[in-house]
Coordinates of C-alpha atoms and ligand atoms in Angstrom, one line a residue:
S1 CA 135.3 148.2 172.8
A2 CA 137.4 148.9 175.9
K3 CA 140.6 149.7 173.9
E4 CA 138.8 152.0 172.3
G5 CA 137.8 153.6 175.2
G6 CA 140.8 153.5 177.1
R7 CA 142.0 155.5 173.7
N8 CA 138.9 158.0 173.4
N9 CA 139.8 158.8 177.3
F10 CA 143.8 160.1 176.3
Q11 CA 142.1 162.6 173.9
F12 CA 141.7 164.7 176.8
Y13 CA 142.6 168.0 175.6
T14 CA 139.4 168.7 173.5
P15 CA 140.4 171.6 169.8
E16 CA 138.6 174.6 172.6
M17 CA 140.8 173.2 175.7
N18 CA 143.6 173.3 173.0
E19 CA 142.9 176.7 172.2
M20 CA 142.4 178.0 175.1
I21 CA 146.0 176.1 176.4
L22 CA 148.2 177.9 174.0
E23 CA 146.2 181.7 174.4
Q24 CA 147.3 181.2 177.6
L25 CA 150.3 180.5 176.8
E26 CA 150.4 182.3 174.0
T27 CA 149.4 185.7 177.5
E28 CA 151.9 184.7 178.7
K29 CA 155.1 184.8 176.5
S30 CA 154.0 188.5 176.0
L31 CA 153.1 189.3 179.7
R32 CA 157.3 187.9 180.8
Y33 CA 158.0 190.2 177.4
A34 CA 155.9 193.1 178.3
L35 CA 157.8 192.8 182.3
D36 CA 160.6 193.6 180.6
H37 CA 159.8 196.4 177.9
D38 CA 158.2 198.3 180.7
E39 CA 154.9 198.1 179.0
F40 CA 152.9 198.0 182.8
V41 CA 151.2 201.0 184.0
L42 CA 149.6 201.7 187.3
F43 CA 146.8 203.9 187.6
Y44 CA 145.5 205.6 190.7
Q45 CA 141.7 206.0 191.9
P46 CA 141.2 207.6 194.9
Q47 CA 140.2 207.2 198.4
V48 CA 137.6 210.1 200.3
D49 CA 137.2 211.3 203.2
I50 CA 134.1 210.6 204.2
A51 CA 134.0 214.1 206.9
T52 CA 135.5 215.7 204.2
G53 CA 135.1 214.5 200.6
Q54 CA 139.4 215.0 200.4
I55 CA 141.6 212.5 199.2
I56 CA 143.6 210.5 202.4
G57 CA 144.9 208.6 199.8
T58 CA 145.1 205.9 196.7
E59 CA 144.6 202.1 195.4
A60 CA 147.3 201.6 193.1
L61 CA 145.0 199.7 189.9
I62 CA 147.7 197.8 187.6
R63 CA 146.5 198.0 184.0
W64 CA 148.5 196.9 180.8
Q65 CA 149.7 198.8 177.6
H66 CA 148.8 196.2 175.0
P67 CA 150.4 197.1 172.3
E68 CA 147.3 195.6 169.5
R69 CA 144.8 195.0 172.9
G70 CA 145.1 199.1 174.2
L71 CA 144.3 198.9 178.0
V72 CA 144.1 195.8 179.3
P73 CA 142.4 195.5 183.1
P74 CA 144.2 193.4 185.9
N75 CA 140.7 190.4 185.8
Q76 CA 142.9 189.5 182.2
F77 CA 146.1 189.0 183.0
I78 CA 147.0 189.3 186.7
P79 CA 144.5 185.6 187.2
I80 CA 147.8 184.2 184.5
A81 CA 150.2 186.0 186.3
E82 CA 149.0 184.0 189.7
S83 CA 149.6 180.3 188.0
V84 CA 152.8 180.8 185.9
G85 CA 154.6 182.5 188.8
L86 CA 155.3 185.9 187.4
I87 CA 152.3 187.7 189.8
V88 CA 155.9 187.7 191.8
P89 CA 158.0 190.4 190.1
L90 CA 155.8 191.9 188.9
G91 CA 154.0 192.6 191.8
E92 CA 157.1 193.5 193.6
W93 CA 157.5 196.2 190.4
V94 CA 154.2 197.4 190.9
L95 CA 154.7 198.2 195.1
R96 CA 158.2 199.8 193.9
T97 CA 156.5 201.8 191.2
A98 CA 153.6 202.9 194.1
C99 CA 156.1 204.1 196.5
I100 CA 158.0 206.3 194.3
Q101 CA 155.2 207.5 192.8
N102 CA 153.2 208.1 196.7
K103 CA 156.6 210.0 197.3
E104 CA 156.8 212.2 194.2
W105 CA 153.5 214.1 195.2
Q106 CA 155.0 214.8 198.5
A107 CA 158.0 215.4 197.0
A108 CA 155.6 218.6 195.1
G109 CA 154.5 219.3 197.9
F110 CA 151.2 217.7 198.0
P111 CA 149.5 216.3 202.2
P112 CA 150.5 212.7 202.6
I113 CA 148.2 210.3 201.9
K114 CA 148.4 207.1 201.8
V115 CA 148.7 204.4 198.9
A116 CA 147.3 200.9 198.6
V117 CA 148.6 198.3 197.0
N118 CA 147.3 195.0 196.0
L119 CA 148.8 191.7 197.1
S120 CA 148.6 188.0 195.9
A121 CA 148.7 185.2 197.1
R122 CA 151.0 183.5 195.5
Q123 CA 153.1 187.1 196.9
F124 CA 152.1 186.8 200.2
E125 CA 153.6 183.1 200.2
Q126 CA 156.3 183.8 199.3
P127 CA 159.3 184.0 202.1
N128 CA 160.7 187.1 201.4
L129 CA 158.0 189.2 201.1
V130 CA 158.5 191.4 204.6
D131 CA 162.5 192.1 203.7
T132 CA 160.9 192.8 200.1
V133 CA 158.6 195.3 201.4
A134 CA 161.2 196.8 203.7
S135 CA 163.8 196.9 201.3
I136 CA 161.2 198.8 198.7
L137 CA 160.4 200.9 201.2
E138 CA 164.1 201.8 202.4
E139 CA 164.9 202.0 198.8
T140 CA 162.0 204.8 198.2
G141 CA 161.9 206.7 201.4
L142 CA 158.4 206.0 201.4
H143 CA 157.5 206.6 204.8
P144 CA 155.8 202.8 206.0
Q145 CA 153.2 205.0 206.9
Y146 CA 151.9 206.0 203.5
L147 CA 151.8 201.9 202.2
H148 CA 148.9 200.0 202.6
L149 CA 148.8 196.6 201.4
E150 CA 145.3 194.6 200.4
I151 CA 145.2 190.6 200.6
T152 CA 141.8 189.4 200.4
E153 CA 140.0 187.0 203.7
T154 CA 140.6 183.9 201.4
L155 CA 144.4 184.0 200.9
A156 CA 144.6 185.9 205.2
M157 CA 142.6 182.3 206.1
K158 CA 144.2 179.7 203.7
N159 CA 147.2 179.2 206.3
A160 CA 145.8 181.4 209.5
N161 CA 148.1 180.5 211.3
H162 CA 151.2 181.1 209.6
A163 CA 149.4 184.2 208.4
I164 CA 149.1 185.7 211.7
D165 CA 152.8 185.8 211.8
K166 CA 153.3 187.2 208.4
L167 CA 150.6 189.8 209.3
Y168 CA 152.3 190.4 212.9
A169 CA 156.3 191.4 210.6
L170 CA 154.4 192.8 208.1
K171 CA 152.9 195.5 210.8
N172 CA 156.1 195.7 212.4
L173 CA 157.3 198.0 209.1
G174 CA 155.1 200.1 210.4
I175 CA 152.9 200.0 207.2
Q176 CA 149.3 199.2 207.1
L177 CA 147.2 196.2 206.7
S178 CA 143.7 196.0 204.8
I179 CA 141.5 193.4 204.3
D180 CA 140.0 193.5 201.1
D181 CA 136.6 192.8 199.1
F182 CA 135.8 191.8 202.9
G183 CA 132.2 189.6 203.2
T184 CA 132.5 187.8 199.9
G185 CA 136.0 185.4 200.8
Y186 CA 135.7 182.5 203.6
S187 CA 136.1 184.3 206.4
S188 CA 136.7 183.4 210.1
L189 CA 135.6 186.2 213.1
N190 CA 137.7 184.4 215.2
Y191 CA 140.9 185.1 213.0
L192 CA 139.6 188.4 212.2
K193 CA 139.9 189.7 215.5
K194 CA 143.8 187.9 215.4
F195 CA 145.3 189.7 212.6
P196 CA 146.9 192.6 213.0
I197 CA 144.5 194.3 210.8
D198 CA 143.7 198.4 210.6
T199 CA 140.8 198.8 207.3
L200 CA 138.6 196.6 206.5
K201 CA 137.3 197.0 203.3
I202 CA 133.8 196.0 201.8
D203 CA 132.7 194.8 198.7
R204 CA 131.3 196.8 196.1
S205 CA 128.7 193.6 195.6
F206 CA 126.9 195.0 199.1
V207 CA 127.5 198.2 198.1
G208 CA 125.4 198.2 194.7
D209 CA 122.0 197.8 195.9
I210 CA 121.7 199.4 199.2
P211 CA 120.2 201.6 200.5
G212 CA 117.3 199.3 198.4
D213 CA 117.7 196.5 198.8
S214 CA 117.3 195.5 202.9
D215 CA 119.3 192.6 202.8
D216 CA 122.2 194.5 201.5
A217 CA 121.6 197.4 204.2
A218 CA 122.0 194.7 206.5
I219 CA 124.7 193.9 205.5
V220 CA 126.7 197.3 205.5
T221 CA 125.7 197.8 208.9
A222 CA 126.8 195.1 210.2
I223 CA 129.6 195.1 208.8
I224 CA 130.3 198.7 209.9
A225 CA 129.3 198.0 213.3
M226 CA 131.9 195.6 214.3
A227 CA 135.0 196.5 212.4
H228 CA 134.5 199.6 214.3
N229 CA 134.1 197.5 217.6
L230 CA 137.2 195.6 216.8
K231 CA 138.5 199.2 216.5
L232 CA 139.3 199.0 212.8
T233 CA 138.6 201.6 209.8
V234 CA 136.2 201.0 206.6
V235 CA 136.0 201.7 203.2
A236 CA 132.9 201.4 201.3
E237 CA 133.9 200.4 197.9
G238 CA 132.3 200.7 194.3
V239 CA 130.1 203.5 195.4
E240 CA 128.5 205.2 192.6
S241 CA 125.2 206.7 193.1
Q242 CA 124.4 210.1 196.1
A243 CA 122.1 207.7 197.6
Q244 CA 124.9 205.0 199.1
L245 CA 127.2 207.6 200.0
E246 CA 123.7 209.6 202.1
F247 CA 123.7 205.7 204.0
L248 CA 127.2 205.5 204.4
R249 CA 127.6 208.7 205.8
A250 CA 124.8 207.6 207.8
Q251 CA 126.3 204.6 209.7
N252 CA 129.7 206.0 209.9
C253 CA 131.8 204.3 207.2
N254 CA 135.6 206.3 207.6
E255 CA 136.1 206.5 203.8
M256 CA 134.7 206.2 200.6
Q257 CA 136.3 204.4 197.0
G258 CA 133.9 204.1 194.0
F259 CA 133.1 205.9 190.7
L260 CA 130.8 208.6 191.9
F261 CA 134.3 210.6 193.0
S262 CA 136.5 209.2 190.7
R263 CA 137.6 206.3 188.3
P264 CA 140.7 204.8 188.4
V265 CA 143.0 207.9 187.1
P266 CA 146.5 207.7 185.1
A267 CA 149.1 209.7 188.1
H268 CA 149.1 213.3 187.1
E269 CA 145.3 213.0 187.4
V270 CA 145.3 212.3 191.0
A271 CA 148.3 215.1 190.9
Q272 CA 145.4 217.9 189.4
L273 CA 143.1 216.7 192.0
L274 CA 145.4 216.7 194.6
Y275 CA 146.3 221.2 193.4
E276 CA 142.0 221.1 192.8
K277 CA 142.6 220.4 196.8
K278 CA 138.5 220.0 195.9
S279 CA 136.2 218.3 197.6
L280 CA 135.4 215.0 195.8
Y281 CA 132.3 214.5 197.8
F282 CA 130.5 217.9 196.8
Q283 CA 131.6 218.0 193.4
S284 CA 129.1 215.3 193.4
V285 CA 125.9 217.5 195.3
Ligands
LIG301 P1 139.9 195.8 193.6 O1 141.2 195.6 194.9 O2 138.8 194.7 194.9 O3 140.1 196.6 193.1 C1 138.7 197.4 192.9 C2 138.3 197.1 191.4 O4 137.2 197.7 191.8 C3 138.7 197.9 190.4 O5 139.0 196.9 189.0 C4 138.2 199.3 190.8 O6 138.1 200.1 188.8 C5 137.0 199.3 190.6 N1 136.2 199.8 190.9 C6 136.2 200.8 191.8 N2 135.4 201.7 192.1 C7 134.1 200.9 191.1 C8 133.1 201.4 191.3 O7 132.4 202.6 191.6 N3 132.0 200.5 190.3 C9 132.3 199.1 190.2 N4 131.4 198.8 188.6 N5 134.2 199.7 190.0 C10 134.4 200.1 191.0 P2 139.9 196.8 188.6 O8 141.1 197.7 188.6 O9 139.6 196.4 187.0 O10 140.7 195.7 189.7 C11 141.0 194.5 189.7 C12 141.4 193.2 189.9 O11 141.8 193.6 189.9 C13 141.5 194.2 192.0 O12 139.9 194.3 193.0 C14 142.3 193.6 192.5 O13 141.9 192.0 192.5 C15 143.2 193.3 190.7 N6 144.6 194.1 190.5 C16 144.4 195.0 190.2 N7 145.8 195.8 190.3 C17 146.1 194.6 191.7 C18 147.6 194.7 192.1 O14 148.4 195.1 191.2 N8 148.1 193.5 191.6 C19 147.5 192.2 192.1 N9 147.6 191.4 192.5 N10 146.2 192.1 192.2 C20 145.6 193.7 191.4
LIG302 MG1 142.2 196.1 196.7
LIG303 MG1 138.7 195.6 196.3
LIG304 MG1 137.4 193.2 194.2

């Protein structure tokens, strides 16, 4: 009957959904706890200059040192932190920690390198984002040119006109801006041209099968050429093989990041690499 149908409709949650929601609530609770109890840690993945093989930057990548689950990767908790708003304080912690760390490497006497920090959509939308970044730079004493903020094209395009103003305000602080995962989102080249960005990061889904896959090879070649015409630096993500490296070098890609050079590692391992001054490029040959 209609009545029974109605009652059935009312029973909206399946047991599986219930379980999922409970799990999310559980994760949310433990994320809050983790933030208060310093359970997060930043790993840093070296970014390598294609000409010299030297480290010219790192990307800060968050991990959760969970007392029982061990080292939890970001894709298992960042989306939850984003959906419950915890990403805002968490993102601020990432930004501050990365700036302190980069300043520390400089204070130790290593040649200055940049640190790239990922921004989530929710963070980007915060009205006080620019002030937050400014005060963290001031508080940590990191020179703005050594901070890169990474945003995705989808995030930037979501409200493109507003994004342009915000990106200009960030640029006015003297920091660098990168478009992350380029090619995977929806982006308008018309806006891309108007955004005050410095760097395009080619998503690793295009890098994985070069040079063998001729479609991907064509896409990567086109992205690099376009970026250079727009006076942007190009970083290739997810470089895992010598053949990929050679192809990217032939296309004049500027920087590379990937397991071929180094996985994301704890800060002290970056210091060791900087200390050895070894070319990560030739080490792999
Ligand atoms: P992303 O910003 O695109 O970061 C690059 C991801 O690719 C990292 O995964 C890195 O470990 C992985 N990667 C690097 N080189 C290679 C390679 O050669 N092969 C393969 N297969 N993978 C490679 P990770 O650390 O698991 O981070 C995943 C995503 O989580 C990041 O993608 C970023 O979107 C997000 N994320 C990480 N840390 C933060 C953070 O502090 N804040 C925010 N909002 N998001 C973060
Ligand atoms: Mg990134
Ligand atoms: Mg990326
Ligand atoms: Mg990615």
